[in-house]
């Protein structure tokens, strides 16, 4: 990596998630040299002034390639926190690829991620450039959680079920993303359980047992209920891709490893309402 002015630049720093990231960096990483960027200088300046670090501010717009090139050349890593990413990050990813800058984001837009894989993965790997989508709630807890489970057990795993007790709000970008994905044009299908996997990288057993289900089950050992989880359609694909890539590097979770994901609720009625609501939402959006 070329020695650059900044370790990290946050793109979309004035958004819901961007402001959380700024506060976290400011509090916990005083030795990192970072800056913030986005479209609105006044908002960004106010955010900068509210911190201890007082990071430098750069105005950059997702449609202005020159402004994106400027920030990309200044840093080792770009963290894009402004969604929908299929709408706002295409040019940014391309500039990162062109100038050897690592890129991370917090997208859950797997159709878009699949297209990024097709376009950049092979060459980025050769050049040592990391393009890593889905580094937020979608899908770090699922992906890293699975990785550490395997590390802790230190033996082949048949299957892991992930359960999420979801709380908290939804950002404007997340809401817009849901509707953007319904119009996203690609040859791939969002319902494909192995959407992000390399071609022919799953077994018949994995194909049989890796499905998006709308069932409700009692989790006896926890005395709780499981229901479909709205973000499982994103998270499961990421975990399965990671498992496949690790398999190709002789770091396998298990030759027939299966991962599925659910929401966890205390009461049956809550699980039922979640299931009905998600079924209705799925018919509208997909």
mmCIF file of C-alpha atoms in Angstrom:
data_model
loop_
_atom_site.group_PDB
_atom_site.id
_atom_site.type_symbol
_atom_site.label_atom_id
_atom_site.label_comp_id
_atom_site.label_asym_id
_atom_site.label_seq_id
_atom_site.Cartn_x
_atom_site.Cartn_y
_atom_site.Cartn_z
ATOM 1 C CA UNK A 1 0.000 0.000 0.000
ATOM 2 C CA UNK A 2 1.285 3.459 -0.960
ATOM 3 C CA UNK A 3 1.957 5.779 1.971
ATOM 4 C CA UNK A 4 -0.974 8.202 1.945
ATOM 5 C CA UNK A 5 -2.186 11.192 3.904
ATOM 6 C CA UNK A 6 -5.013 9.356 5.687
ATOM 7 C CA UNK A 7 -5.575 5.869 7.028
ATOM 8 C CA UNK A 8 -9.332 6.165 6.514
ATOM 9 C CA UNK A 9 -11.911 8.485 4.981
ATOM 10 C CA UNK A 10 -15.581 8.066 5.849
ATOM 11 C CA UNK A 11 -17.818 8.730 2.842
ATOM 12 C CA UNK A 12 -21.352 9.685 3.844
ATOM 13 C CA UNK A 13 -20.287 10.950 7.264
ATOM 14 C CA UNK A 14 -23.329 13.196 7.745
ATOM 15 C CA UNK A 15 -25.826 10.332 7.413
ATOM 16 C CA UNK A 16 -27.423 8.283 10.188
ATOM 17 C CA UNK A 17 -24.737 5.595 10.304
ATOM 18 C CA UNK A 18 -21.936 7.940 9.304
ATOM 19 C CA UNK A 19 -22.432 10.073 12.400
ATOM 20 C CA UNK A 20 -22.372 6.990 14.623
ATOM 21 C CA UNK A 21 -19.087 5.918 13.013
ATOM 22 C CA UNK A 22 -17.577 9.381 13.482
ATOM 23 C CA UNK A 23 -18.407 9.404 17.193
ATOM 24 C CA UNK A 24 -17.034 5.890 17.630
ATOM 25 C CA UNK A 25 -13.766 6.631 15.840
ATOM 26 C CA UNK A 26 -13.326 9.883 17.717
ATOM 27 C CA UNK A 27 -13.776 8.169 21.075
ATOM 28 C CA UNK A 28 -11.882 4.933 20.520
ATOM 29 C CA UNK A 29 -9.145 5.480 17.917
ATOM 30 C CA UNK A 30 -7.196 8.674 18.641
ATOM 31 C CA UNK A 31 -4.103 7.434 16.786
ATOM 32 C CA UNK A 32 -5.823 6.779 13.449
ATOM 33 C CA UNK A 33 -5.484 9.567 10.899
ATOM 34 C CA UNK A 34 -8.961 9.901 9.395
ATOM 35 C CA UNK A 35 -11.137 12.392 7.547
ATOM 36 C CA UNK A 36 -14.800 12.739 6.588
ATOM 37 C CA UNK A 37 -16.525 13.377 3.284
ATOM 38 C CA UNK A 38 -19.939 13.822 1.727
ATOM 39 C CA UNK A 39 -22.029 16.262 -0.274
ATOM 40 C CA UNK A 40 -22.895 18.931 2.282
ATOM 41 C CA UNK A 41 -19.913 20.934 3.551
ATOM 42 C CA UNK A 42 -21.870 22.758 6.260
ATOM 43 C CA UNK A 43 -23.182 19.529 7.805
ATOM 44 C CA UNK A 44 -19.774 17.898 7.612
ATOM 45 C CA UNK A 45 -18.056 20.904 9.174
ATOM 46 C CA UNK A 46 -20.508 20.898 12.080
ATOM 47 C CA UNK A 47 -19.860 17.194 12.623
ATOM 48 C CA UNK A 48 -16.099 17.742 12.527
ATOM 49 C CA UNK A 49 -16.304 20.606 15.029
ATOM 50 C CA UNK A 50 -18.294 18.414 17.426
ATOM 51 C CA UNK A 51 -15.397 15.945 17.767
ATOM 52 C CA UNK A 52 -12.129 15.906 19.674
ATOM 53 C CA UNK A 53 -10.156 14.970 16.550
ATOM 54 C CA UNK A 54 -11.601 17.707 14.300
ATOM 55 C CA UNK A 55 -11.097 15.585 11.161
ATOM 56 C CA UNK A 56 -10.508 17.278 7.831
ATOM 57 C CA UNK A 57 -13.584 17.694 5.618
ATOM 58 C CA UNK A 58 -13.791 16.866 1.904
ATOM 59 C CA UNK A 59 -16.799 17.535 -0.294
ATOM 60 C CA UNK A 60 -17.438 14.604 -2.628
ATOM 61 C CA UNK A 61 -20.495 13.564 -4.608
ATOM 62 C CA UNK A 62 -21.278 10.072 -5.862
ATOM 63 C CA UNK A 63 -21.912 11.445 -9.362
ATOM 64 C CA UNK A 64 -18.789 13.644 -9.457
ATOM 65 C CA UNK A 65 -15.962 11.300 -10.408
ATOM 66 C CA UNK A 66 -13.289 13.986 -10.027
ATOM 67 C CA UNK A 67 -14.303 14.617 -6.410
ATOM 68 C CA UNK A 68 -14.305 10.876 -5.699
ATOM 69 C CA UNK A 69 -10.885 10.438 -7.268
ATOM 70 C CA UNK A 70 -9.548 13.208 -5.026
ATOM 71 C CA UNK A 71 -10.564 11.520 -1.770
ATOM 72 C CA UNK A 72 -9.657 8.015 -2.934
ATOM 73 C CA UNK A 73 -6.089 9.077 -3.719
ATOM 74 C CA UNK A 74 -5.656 10.574 -0.248
ATOM 75 C CA UNK A 75 -6.424 7.479 1.829
ATOM 76 C CA UNK A 76 -5.608 3.817 2.310
ATOM 77 C CA UNK A 77 -9.229 2.877 3.041
ATOM 78 C CA UNK A 78 -12.637 4.296 2.110
ATOM 79 C CA UNK A 79 -15.583 3.399 4.335
ATOM 80 C CA UNK A 80 -18.790 4.096 2.428
ATOM 81 C CA UNK A 81 -21.724 4.535 4.806
ATOM 82 C CA UNK A 82 -24.307 6.162 2.525
ATOM 83 C CA UNK A 83 -26.932 3.865 1.009
ATOM 84 C CA UNK A 84 -28.502 2.696 -1.151
ATOM 85 C CA UNK A 85 -25.086 1.558 -2.307
ATOM 86 C CA UNK A 86 -26.266 0.425 -5.728
ATOM 87 C CA UNK A 87 -27.242 4.066 -6.207
ATOM 88 C CA UNK A 88 -24.395 5.938 -4.517
ATOM 89 C CA UNK A 89 -21.281 3.725 -4.515
ATOM 90 C CA UNK A 90 -20.708 2.435 -8.055
ATOM 91 C CA UNK A 91 -18.351 5.243 -9.043
ATOM 92 C CA UNK A 92 -16.676 5.161 -5.643
ATOM 93 C CA UNK A 93 -15.891 1.437 -5.867
ATOM 94 C CA UNK A 94 -14.540 1.936 -9.367
ATOM 95 C CA UNK A 95 -12.235 4.751 -8.260
ATOM 96 C CA UNK A 96 -10.988 2.667 -5.338
ATOM 97 C CA UNK A 97 -10.217 -0.186 -7.729
ATOM 98 C CA UNK A 98 -8.439 2.109 -10.186
ATOM 99 C CA UNK A 99 -6.253 3.764 -7.551
ATOM 100 C CA UNK A 100 -5.477 0.819 -5.275
ATOM 101 C CA UNK A 101 -7.581 1.948 -2.318
ATOM 102 C CA UNK A 102 -9.316 -0.567 -0.077
ATOM 103 C CA UNK A 103 -13.110 -0.218 0.086
ATOM 104 C CA UNK A 104 -15.605 -1.279 2.755
ATOM 105 C CA UNK A 105 -19.308 -0.549 3.183
ATOM 106 C CA UNK A 106 -22.385 -1.619 5.127
ATOM 107 C CA UNK A 107 -24.658 -2.682 2.285
ATOM 108 C CA UNK A 108 -27.173 -5.509 2.425
ATOM 109 C CA UNK A 109 -27.836 -5.243 -1.337
ATOM 110 C CA UNK A 110 -26.654 -8.661 -2.439
ATOM 111 C CA UNK A 111 -27.748 -8.349 -6.055
ATOM 112 C CA UNK A 112 -25.442 -5.349 -6.337
ATOM 113 C CA UNK A 113 -22.703 -7.178 -4.427
ATOM 114 C CA UNK A 114 -22.964 -10.084 -6.885
ATOM 115 C CA UNK A 115 -22.366 -7.681 -9.756
ATOM 116 C CA UNK A 116 -19.355 -6.208 -7.908
ATOM 117 C CA UNK A 117 -17.925 -9.705 -7.532
ATOM 118 C CA UNK A 118 -18.278 -10.358 -11.254
ATOM 119 C CA UNK A 119 -16.714 -7.030 -12.172
ATOM 120 C CA UNK A 120 -13.855 -6.704 -9.693
ATOM 121 C CA UNK A 121 -13.091 -9.830 -7.640
ATOM 122 C CA UNK A 122 -10.577 -11.565 -9.869
ATOM 123 C CA UNK A 123 -8.489 -8.490 -10.709
ATOM 124 C CA UNK A 124 -8.753 -6.995 -7.221
ATOM 125 C CA UNK A 125 -7.398 -10.238 -5.765
ATOM 126 C CA UNK A 126 -4.437 -10.131 -8.147
ATOM 127 C CA UNK A 127 -3.704 -6.503 -7.245
ATOM 128 C CA UNK A 128 -4.138 -6.965 -3.495
ATOM 129 C CA UNK A 129 -7.080 -4.556 -3.292
ATOM 130 C CA UNK A 130 -9.753 -5.380 -0.734
ATOM 131 C CA UNK A 131 -13.344 -4.634 -1.773
ATOM 132 C CA UNK A 132 -15.428 -5.756 1.192
ATOM 133 C CA UNK A 133 -19.167 -4.992 1.216
ATOM 134 C CA UNK A 134 -21.576 -5.897 4.026
ATOM 135 C CA UNK A 135 -19.422 -4.801 6.973
ATOM 136 C CA UNK A 136 -22.256 -3.512 9.151
ATOM 137 C CA UNK A 137 -25.085 -5.258 10.958
ATOM 138 C CA UNK A 138 -25.463 -6.835 7.554
ATOM 139 C CA UNK A 139 -23.485 -9.072 7.827
ATOM 140 C CA UNK A 140 -20.635 -8.886 10.366
ATOM 141 C CA UNK A 141 -22.371 -10.570 13.355
ATOM 142 C CA UNK A 142 -23.387 -13.495 11.143
ATOM 143 C CA UNK A 143 -20.143 -13.806 9.197
ATOM 144 C CA UNK A 144 -17.604 -13.213 11.960
ATOM 145 C CA UNK A 145 -19.782 -15.060 14.473
ATOM 146 C CA UNK A 146 -19.667 -18.152 12.284
ATOM 147 C CA UNK A 147 -15.925 -17.787 11.796
ATOM 148 C CA UNK A 148 -15.272 -17.611 15.544
ATOM 149 C CA UNK A 149 -17.583 -20.559 16.212
ATOM 150 C CA UNK A 150 -15.431 -22.646 13.910
ATOM 151 C CA UNK A 151 -12.221 -21.319 15.455
ATOM 152 C CA UNK A 152 -13.467 -22.094 18.957
ATOM 153 C CA UNK A 153 -14.605 -25.628 18.126
ATOM 154 C CA UNK A 154 -11.542 -26.315 15.968
ATOM 155 C CA UNK A 155 -13.253 -29.126 14.079
ATOM 156 C CA UNK A 156 -15.515 -29.553 11.031
ATOM 157 C CA UNK A 157 -19.038 -28.203 11.541
ATOM 158 C CA UNK A 158 -22.184 -29.723 10.037
ATOM 159 C CA UNK A 159 -24.414 -26.684 10.498
ATOM 160 C CA UNK A 160 -24.922 -23.407 12.340
ATOM 161 C CA UNK A 161 -28.234 -21.658 12.954
ATOM 162 C CA UNK A 162 -27.934 -17.954 13.705
ATOM 163 C CA UNK A 163 -30.606 -16.264 15.847
ATOM 164 C CA UNK A 164 -31.116 -12.496 16.019
ATOM 165 C CA UNK A 165 -32.983 -10.714 18.790
ATOM 166 C CA UNK A 166 -33.434 -7.566 16.709
ATOM 167 C CA UNK A 167 -33.909 -4.160 18.314
ATOM 168 C CA UNK A 168 -33.189 -0.582 17.230
ATOM 169 C CA UNK A 169 -34.221 1.793 14.511
ATOM 170 C CA UNK A 170 -33.885 1.788 10.742
ATOM 171 C CA UNK A 171 -32.016 4.513 8.885
ATOM 172 C CA UNK A 172 -33.405 6.406 5.928
ATOM 173 C CA UNK A 173 -30.796 4.779 3.700
ATOM 174 C CA UNK A 174 -31.912 1.313 4.780
ATOM 175 C CA UNK A 175 -35.534 2.128 3.997
ATOM 176 C CA UNK A 176 -34.644 3.551 0.580
ATOM 177 C CA UNK A 177 -32.463 0.526 -0.120
ATOM 178 C CA UNK A 178 -35.397 -1.853 0.230
ATOM 179 C CA UNK A 179 -37.304 -0.075 -2.502
ATOM 180 C CA UNK A 180 -34.234 0.482 -4.689
ATOM 181 C CA UNK A 181 -33.501 -3.249 -4.808
ATOM 182 C CA UNK A 182 -36.936 -4.009 -6.246
ATOM 183 C CA UNK A 183 -35.948 -2.006 -9.338
ATOM 184 C CA UNK A 184 -32.324 -3.142 -9.551
ATOM 185 C CA UNK A 185 -31.613 -4.736 -12.934
ATOM 186 C CA UNK A 186 -29.416 -7.836 -12.944
ATOM 187 C CA UNK A 187 -29.430 -11.362 -14.345
ATOM 188 C CA UNK A 188 -29.323 -12.826 -10.833
ATOM 189 C CA UNK A 189 -32.180 -13.770 -8.493
ATOM 190 C CA UNK A 190 -32.256 -12.522 -4.910
ATOM 191 C CA UNK A 191 -33.860 -15.797 -3.792
ATOM 192 C CA UNK A 192 -30.852 -17.878 -4.866
ATOM 193 C CA UNK A 193 -29.418 -19.305 -1.592
ATOM 194 C CA UNK A 194 -25.941 -19.307 -3.157
ATOM 195 C CA UNK A 195 -26.200 -15.939 -4.884
ATOM 196 C CA UNK A 196 -22.721 -14.813 -3.802
ATOM 197 C CA UNK A 197 -20.925 -18.154 -4.082
ATOM 198 C CA UNK A 198 -18.390 -18.923 -6.773
ATOM 199 C CA UNK A 199 -19.890 -21.092 -9.503
ATOM 200 C CA UNK A 200 -20.540 -24.750 -8.592
ATOM 201 C CA UNK A 201 -19.145 -24.302 -5.077
ATOM 202 C CA UNK A 202 -21.855 -26.090 -3.103
ATOM 203 C CA UNK A 203 -22.842 -29.704 -2.537
ATOM 204 C CA UNK A 204 -26.215 -31.390 -2.939
ATOM 205 C CA UNK A 205 -26.510 -31.563 0.849
ATOM 206 C CA UNK A 206 -25.900 -27.822 1.134
ATOM 207 C CA UNK A 207 -28.407 -27.129 -1.629
ATOM 208 C CA UNK A 208 -31.043 -29.272 0.081
ATOM 209 C CA UNK A 209 -30.621 -27.703 3.528
ATOM 210 C CA UNK A 210 -29.920 -24.043 2.693
ATOM 211 C CA UNK A 211 -33.332 -22.487 2.200
ATOM 212 C CA UNK A 212 -35.236 -19.346 3.160
ATOM 213 C CA UNK A 213 -38.094 -20.639 5.287
ATOM 214 C CA UNK A 214 -41.244 -19.039 6.690
ATOM 215 C CA UNK A 215 -41.703 -21.586 9.444
ATOM 216 C CA UNK A 216 -42.024 -21.061 13.198
ATOM 217 C CA UNK A 217 -40.164 -23.355 15.578
ATOM 218 C CA UNK A 218 -39.770 -23.721 19.324
ATOM 219 C CA UNK A 219 -36.163 -23.363 20.493
ATOM 220 C CA UNK A 220 -36.457 -25.727 23.422
ATOM 221 C CA UNK A 221 -33.046 -25.195 25.008
ATOM 222 C CA UNK A 222 -33.627 -21.419 25.086
ATOM 223 C CA UNK A 223 -37.369 -21.561 25.765
ATOM 224 C CA UNK A 224 -37.988 -19.145 22.886
ATOM 225 C CA UNK A 225 -39.458 -19.167 19.384
ATOM 226 C CA UNK A 226 -37.826 -18.706 15.995
ATOM 227 C CA UNK A 227 -39.343 -16.819 13.081
ATOM 228 C CA UNK A 228 -38.064 -15.719 9.672
ATOM 229 C CA UNK A 229 -35.509 -12.901 9.892
ATOM 230 C CA UNK A 230 -35.804 -10.113 7.332
ATOM 231 C CA UNK A 231 -32.035 -9.783 6.869
ATOM 232 C CA UNK A 232 -31.369 -13.517 6.594
ATOM 233 C CA UNK A 233 -31.704 -13.169 2.834
ATOM 234 C CA UNK A 234 -28.597 -10.961 2.951
ATOM 235 C CA UNK A 235 -26.619 -12.493 5.806
ATOM 236 C CA UNK A 236 -26.898 -16.155 4.834
ATOM 237 C CA UNK A 237 -25.495 -15.472 1.365
ATOM 238 C CA UNK A 238 -22.501 -13.655 2.840
ATOM 239 C CA UNK A 239 -21.744 -16.477 5.294
ATOM 240 C CA UNK A 240 -22.058 -19.079 2.535
ATOM 241 C CA UNK A 241 -19.682 -17.121 0.313
ATOM 242 C CA UNK A 242 -17.130 -16.827 3.113
ATOM 243 C CA UNK A 243 -17.429 -20.559 3.787
ATOM 244 C CA UNK A 244 -16.857 -21.312 0.112
ATOM 245 C CA UNK A 245 -13.814 -19.033 -0.151
ATOM 246 C CA UNK A 246 -12.317 -20.551 2.997
ATOM 247 C CA UNK A 247 -12.968 -24.031 1.578
ATOM 248 C CA UNK A 248 -10.919 -23.121 -1.504
ATOM 249 C CA UNK A 249 -8.080 -22.021 0.808
ATOM 250 C CA UNK A 250 -8.070 -25.260 2.843
ATOM 251 C CA UNK A 251 -9.629 -23.498 5.853
ATOM 252 C CA UNK A 252 -12.975 -25.257 5.545
ATOM 253 C CA UNK A 253 -15.785 -24.983 8.097
ATOM 254 C CA UNK A 254 -16.770 -28.457 6.931
ATOM 255 C CA UNK A 255 -17.210 -29.985 3.482
ATOM 256 C CA UNK A 256 -21.017 -29.983 3.846
ATOM 257 C CA UNK A 257 -21.331 -26.942 6.117
ATOM 258 C CA UNK A 258 -24.843 -25.433 6.229
ATOM 259 C CA UNK A 259 -25.814 -21.997 7.577
ATOM 260 C CA UNK A 260 -29.331 -20.673 8.158
ATOM 261 C CA UNK A 261 -30.621 -17.691 10.117
ATOM 262 C CA UNK A 262 -33.733 -16.701 12.056
ATOM 263 C CA UNK A 263 -35.241 -14.114 14.365
ATOM 264 C CA UNK A 264 -35.691 -15.107 17.993
ATOM 265 C CA UNK A 265 -38.785 -14.069 19.972
ATOM 266 C CA UNK A 266 -40.030 -14.746 23.492
ATOM 267 C CA UNK A 267 -43.603 -15.587 22.522
ATOM 268 C CA UNK A 268 -45.282 -17.677 19.842
ATOM 269 C CA UNK A 269 -47.644 -14.841 18.897
ATOM 270 C CA UNK A 270 -44.704 -12.518 18.239
ATOM 271 C CA UNK A 271 -43.141 -15.133 15.985
ATOM 272 C CA UNK A 272 -46.440 -15.583 14.150
ATOM 273 C CA UNK A 273 -46.886 -11.846 13.551
ATOM 274 C CA UNK A 274 -43.313 -11.512 12.288
ATOM 275 C CA UNK A 275 -43.853 -14.421 9.899
ATOM 276 C CA UNK A 276 -47.105 -13.016 8.505
ATOM 277 C CA UNK A 277 -45.632 -9.533 8.151
ATOM 278 C CA UNK A 278 -42.545 -10.762 6.357
ATOM 279 C CA UNK A 279 -44.610 -12.932 4.023
ATOM 280 C CA UNK A 280 -46.710 -9.899 3.042
ATOM 281 C CA UNK A 281 -43.620 -7.716 2.608
ATOM 282 C CA UNK A 282 -41.955 -10.336 0.429
ATOM 283 C CA UNK A 283 -44.904 -10.476 -1.960
ATOM 284 C CA UNK A 284 -44.823 -6.679 -2.295
ATOM 285 C CA UNK A 285 -41.061 -6.254 -2.741
ATOM 286 C CA UNK A 286 -40.001 -9.432 -4.523
#
